């Protein structure tokens, strides 16, 4: 079951509305989130938190990605999926 949904979160005093896509992968799943035109995948880890993964094309641009925003999204996903 693949599903599109939106993630709403407050970040640096601004409310963000991010497009996300739930992808079922065998016994697990991942959430693809679009951030500034880039797709970041979030997968649940062994502690039921989320780790962020970049695809190979976006790896070179990793310094331009706001790491605190990625952390905030991961925390919001924990709240949504617990």
CSV table of N, CA and C in Angstrom, one decimal:
chain,number,residue,atom,x,y,z
A,1,UNK,N,0.8,-1.2,0.0
A,1,UNK,CA,0.0,0.0,0.0
A,1,UNK,C,0.9,1.2,0.0
A,2,UNK,N,0.8,2.0,-1.0
A,2,UNK,CA,1.6,3.3,-1.1
A,2,UNK,C,0.5,4.4,-1.0
A,3,UNK,N,0.9,5.4,-0.2
A,3,UNK,CA,-0.1,6.5,0.1
A,3,UNK,C,0.7,7.8,0.2
A,4,UNK,N,0.1,8.8,-0.4
A,4,UNK,CA,0.6,10.2,-0.3
A,4,UNK,C,-0.1,10.9,0.9
A,5,UNK,N,0.7,11.7,1.7
A,5,UNK,CA,0.1,12.4,2.8
A,5,UNK,C,1.0,13.7,3.0
A,6,UNK,N,0.6,14.5,3.9
A,6,UNK,CA,1.3,15.8,4.2
A,6,UNK,C,1.8,15.7,5.7
A,7,UNK,N,2.9,16.3,5.9
A,7,UNK,CA,3.5,16.4,7.2
A,7,UNK,C,3.5,17.9,7.6
A,8,UNK,N,2.9,18.3,8.7
A,8,UNK,CA,2.9,19.7,9.1
A,8,UNK,C,3.8,19.8,10.3
A,9,UNK,N,4.7,20.7,10.3
A,9,UNK,CA,5.5,20.9,11.5
A,9,UNK,C,5.9,22.4,11.6
A,10,UNK,N,6.2,22.8,12.8
A,10,UNK,CA,6.7,24.1,13.1
A,10,UNK,C,8.2,24.1,13.1
A,11,UNK,N,8.9,24.9,12.3
A,11,UNK,CA,10.3,24.9,12.2
A,11,UNK,C,10.8,26.4,12.1
A,12,UNK,N,11.6,26.8,13.0
A,12,UNK,CA,12.2,28.2,13.0
A,12,UNK,C,11.1,29.2,12.9
A,13,UNK,N,10.0,29.0,13.6
A,13,UNK,CA,8.9,30.0,13.7
A,13,UNK,C,8.0,30.0,12.5
A,14,UNK,N,8.2,29.0,11.6
A,14,UNK,CA,7.3,28.9,10.4
A,14,UNK,C,6.6,27.5,10.4
A,15,UNK,N,5.4,27.5,10.0
A,15,UNK,CA,4.7,26.3,9.8
A,15,UNK,C,5.0,25.7,8.4
A,16,UNK,N,5.5,24.5,8.3
A,16,UNK,CA,5.9,23.9,7.1
A,16,UNK,C,4.9,22.8,6.7
A,17,UNK,N,4.5,22.7,5.5
A,17,UNK,CA,3.7,21.6,5.0
A,17,UNK,C,4.5,20.9,3.9
A,18,UNK,N,4.9,19.7,4.3
A,18,UNK,CA,5.8,18.9,3.4
A,18,UNK,C,5.0,17.7,2.8
A,19,UNK,N,5.3,17.4,1.5
A,19,UNK,CA,4.6,16.3,0.8
A,19,UNK,C,5.4,15.0,1.2
A,20,UNK,N,4.7,14.0,1.5
A,20,UNK,CA,5.3,12.7,1.8
A,20,UNK,C,4.6,11.6,1.1
A,21,UNK,N,5.4,10.5,1.0
A,21,UNK,CA,4.9,9.3,0.3
A,21,UNK,C,5.3,8.1,1.1
A,22,UNK,N,4.3,7.3,1.6
A,22,UNK,CA,4.5,6.1,2.3
A,22,UNK,C,4.7,4.9,1.3
A,23,UNK,N,5.8,4.2,1.5
A,23,UNK,CA,6.1,3.1,0.5
A,23,UNK,C,6.3,1.8,1.4
A,24,UNK,N,5.5,0.8,1.1
A,24,UNK,CA,5.7,-0.5,1.8
A,24,UNK,C,6.8,-1.2,1.1
A,25,UNK,N,7.7,-1.8,1.9
A,25,UNK,CA,8.9,-2.5,1.4
A,25,UNK,C,9.0,-3.8,2.1
A,26,UNK,N,8.4,-4.8,1.6
A,26,UNK,CA,8.5,-6.2,2.3
A,26,UNK,C,7.9,-6.1,3.7
A,27,UNK,N,8.7,-6.4,4.7
A,27,UNK,CA,8.2,-6.4,6.1
A,27,UNK,C,8.3,-5.0,6.7
A,28,UNK,N,8.8,-4.0,6.0
A,28,UNK,CA,9.0,-2.7,6.6
A,28,UNK,C,8.4,-1.7,5.7
A,29,UNK,N,8.8,-0.4,5.8
A,29,UNK,CA,8.3,0.7,5.0
A,29,UNK,C,9.3,1.8,5.1
A,30,UNK,N,9.1,2.8,4.2
A,30,UNK,CA,9.9,4.0,4.2
A,30,UNK,C,8.9,5.1,3.9
A,31,UNK,N,9.3,6.3,4.3
A,31,UNK,CA,8.6,7.5,4.0
A,31,UNK,C,9.5,8.4,3.1
A,32,UNK,N,9.1,8.8,2.0
A,32,UNK,CA,9.8,9.7,1.1
A,32,UNK,C,9.2,11.1,1.3
A,33,UNK,N,10.1,12.0,1.7
A,33,UNK,CA,9.7,13.4,1.9
A,33,UNK,C,10.4,14.3,1.0
A,34,UNK,N,9.7,15.2,0.4
A,34,UNK,CA,10.3,16.2,-0.5
A,34,UNK,C,10.7,17.5,0.3
A,35,UNK,N,12.0,17.8,0.2
A,35,UNK,CA,12.5,19.0,0.9
A,35,UNK,C,13.3,19.8,-0.1
A,36,UNK,N,12.8,21.0,-0.4
A,36,UNK,CA,13.5,21.8,-1.4
A,36,UNK,C,13.8,21.1,-2.7
A,37,UNK,N,12.9,20.4,-3.2
A,37,UNK,CA,13.1,19.7,-4.5
A,37,UNK,C,13.9,18.4,-4.4
A,38,UNK,N,14.3,18.0,-3.2
A,38,UNK,CA,15.1,16.7,-3.0
A,38,UNK,C,14.2,15.8,-2.3
A,39,UNK,N,14.4,14.5,-2.6
A,39,UNK,CA,13.7,13.4,-1.9
A,39,UNK,C,14.6,12.8,-0.8
A,40,UNK,N,14.1,12.9,0.4
A,40,UNK,CA,14.9,12.2,1.5
A,40,UNK,C,14.0,11.1,2.0
A,41,UNK,N,14.5,9.9,2.1
A,41,UNK,CA,13.8,8.7,2.6
A,41,UNK,C,14.1,8.5,4.1
A,42,UNK,N,13.0,8.2,4.8
A,42,UNK,CA,13.1,7.9,6.2
A,42,UNK,C,12.7,6.5,6.4
A,43,UNK,N,13.5,5.7,7.1
A,43,UNK,CA,13.2,4.3,7.4
A,43,UNK,C,13.2,4.1,8.9
A,44,UNK,N,12.3,3.3,9.5
A,44,UNK,CA,12.4,3.0,10.9
A,44,UNK,C,13.6,2.2,11.2
A,45,UNK,N,14.2,2.5,12.4
A,45,UNK,CA,15.4,1.7,12.8
A,45,UNK,C,14.9,0.7,13.9
A,46,UNK,N,15.9,0.1,14.5
A,46,UNK,CA,15.6,-1.0,15.5
A,46,UNK,C,15.0,-0.4,16.8
A,47,UNK,N,15.2,0.9,17.0
A,47,UNK,CA,14.7,1.5,18.2
A,47,UNK,C,13.3,2.3,18.0
A,48,UNK,N,12.8,2.0,16.8
A,48,UNK,CA,11.5,2.7,16.3
A,48,UNK,C,11.6,4.2,16.2
A,49,UNK,N,12.8,4.6,15.9
A,49,UNK,CA,13.0,6.0,15.5
A,49,UNK,C,13.2,6.0,14.0
A,50,UNK,N,13.5,7.1,13.4
A,50,UNK,CA,13.6,7.1,11.9
A,50,UNK,C,15.0,7.6,11.5
A,51,UNK,N,15.6,6.9,10.6
A,51,UNK,CA,16.9,7.4,10.0
A,51,UNK,C,16.7,7.9,8.6
A,52,UNK,N,17.4,9.0,8.3
A,52,UNK,CA,17.3,9.6,7.0
A,52,UNK,C,18.3,9.1,6.0
A,53,UNK,N,17.8,8.8,4.8
A,53,UNK,CA,18.7,8.3,3.7
A,53,UNK,C,18.6,9.2,2.5
A,54,UNK,N,19.7,9.5,1.8
A,54,UNK,CA,19.7,10.2,0.6
A,54,UNK,C,20.0,9.3,-0.6
A,55,UNK,N,19.4,9.6,-1.7
A,55,UNK,CA,19.8,8.8,-2.9
A,55,UNK,C,21.1,9.3,-3.4
A,56,UNK,N,21.7,8.5,-4.3
A,56,UNK,CA,23.1,8.8,-4.7
A,56,UNK,C,23.2,10.1,-5.4
A,57,UNK,N,22.2,10.5,-6.2
A,57,UNK,CA,22.3,11.8,-6.9
A,57,UNK,C,22.3,13.0,-5.9
A,58,UNK,N,21.6,12.9,-4.8
A,58,UNK,CA,21.5,14.0,-3.9
A,58,UNK,C,22.7,14.0,-2.8
A,59,UNK,N,23.5,12.9,-2.9
A,59,UNK,CA,24.5,12.8,-1.9
A,59,UNK,C,25.5,14.0,-2.0
A,60,UNK,N,25.8,14.4,-3.2
A,60,UNK,CA,26.8,15.5,-3.4
A,60,UNK,C,26.2,16.8,-2.8
A,61,UNK,N,24.9,17.0,-2.7
A,61,UNK,CA,24.3,18.2,-2.2
A,61,UNK,C,24.0,18.1,-0.8
A,62,UNK,N,24.5,17.1,-0.1
A,62,UNK,CA,24.1,16.9,1.3
A,62,UNK,C,24.4,18.1,2.2
A,63,UNK,N,25.5,18.9,1.9
A,63,UNK,CA,25.8,20.0,2.7
A,63,UNK,C,24.8,21.1,2.6
A,64,UNK,N,24.0,21.2,1.6
A,64,UNK,CA,23.0,22.2,1.4
A,64,UNK,C,21.7,21.8,2.1
A,65,UNK,N,21.6,20.6,2.6
A,65,UNK,CA,20.4,20.2,3.3
A,65,UNK,C,20.4,20.6,4.7
A,66,UNK,N,19.4,21.2,5.2
A,66,UNK,CA,19.3,21.6,6.6
A,66,UNK,C,19.1,20.4,7.5
A,67,UNK,N,20.2,20.0,8.2
A,67,UNK,CA,20.2,18.8,9.1
A,67,UNK,C,19.2,18.9,10.2
A,68,UNK,N,19.1,20.1,10.8
A,68,UNK,CA,18.1,20.3,11.9
A,68,UNK,C,16.7,20.1,11.4
A,69,UNK,N,16.4,20.5,10.1
A,69,UNK,CA,15.1,20.3,9.6
A,69,UNK,C,14.8,18.8,9.4
A,70,UNK,N,15.9,18.1,8.9
A,70,UNK,CA,15.7,16.6,8.8
A,70,UNK,C,15.5,15.9,10.1
A,71,UNK,N,16.1,16.4,11.2
A,71,UNK,CA,15.9,15.9,12.5
A,71,UNK,C,14.5,16.2,13.0
A,72,UNK,N,14.0,17.4,12.7
A,72,UNK,CA,12.6,17.8,13.1
A,72,UNK,C,11.6,16.9,12.4
A,73,UNK,N,11.8,16.6,11.1
A,73,UNK,CA,10.9,15.7,10.3
A,73,UNK,C,10.9,14.3,10.9
A,74,UNK,N,12.1,13.8,11.3
A,74,UNK,CA,12.2,12.5,11.8
A,74,UNK,C,11.4,12.4,13.2
A,75,UNK,N,11.5,13.4,14.0
A,75,UNK,CA,10.8,13.4,15.3
A,75,UNK,C,9.3,13.5,15.0
A,76,UNK,N,8.9,14.3,14.0
A,76,UNK,CA,7.4,14.3,13.7
A,76,UNK,C,6.9,13.0,13.2
A,77,UNK,N,7.7,12.3,12.4
A,77,UNK,CA,7.4,11.0,11.9
A,77,UNK,C,7.2,10.0,13.1
A,78,UNK,N,8.1,10.1,14.1
A,78,UNK,CA,8.0,9.2,15.3
A,78,UNK,C,6.6,9.5,15.9
A,79,UNK,N,6.2,10.7,16.0
A,79,UNK,CA,4.9,11.0,16.6
A,79,UNK,C,3.8,10.5,15.8
A,80,UNK,N,3.9,10.6,14.5
A,80,UNK,CA,2.8,10.1,13.6
A,80,UNK,C,2.6,8.6,13.6
A,81,UNK,N,3.7,7.9,13.7
A,81,UNK,CA,3.7,6.5,13.4
A,81,UNK,C,3.8,5.6,14.7
A,82,UNK,N,3.7,6.2,15.9
A,82,UNK,CA,3.7,5.4,17.1
A,82,UNK,C,2.4,5.1,17.5
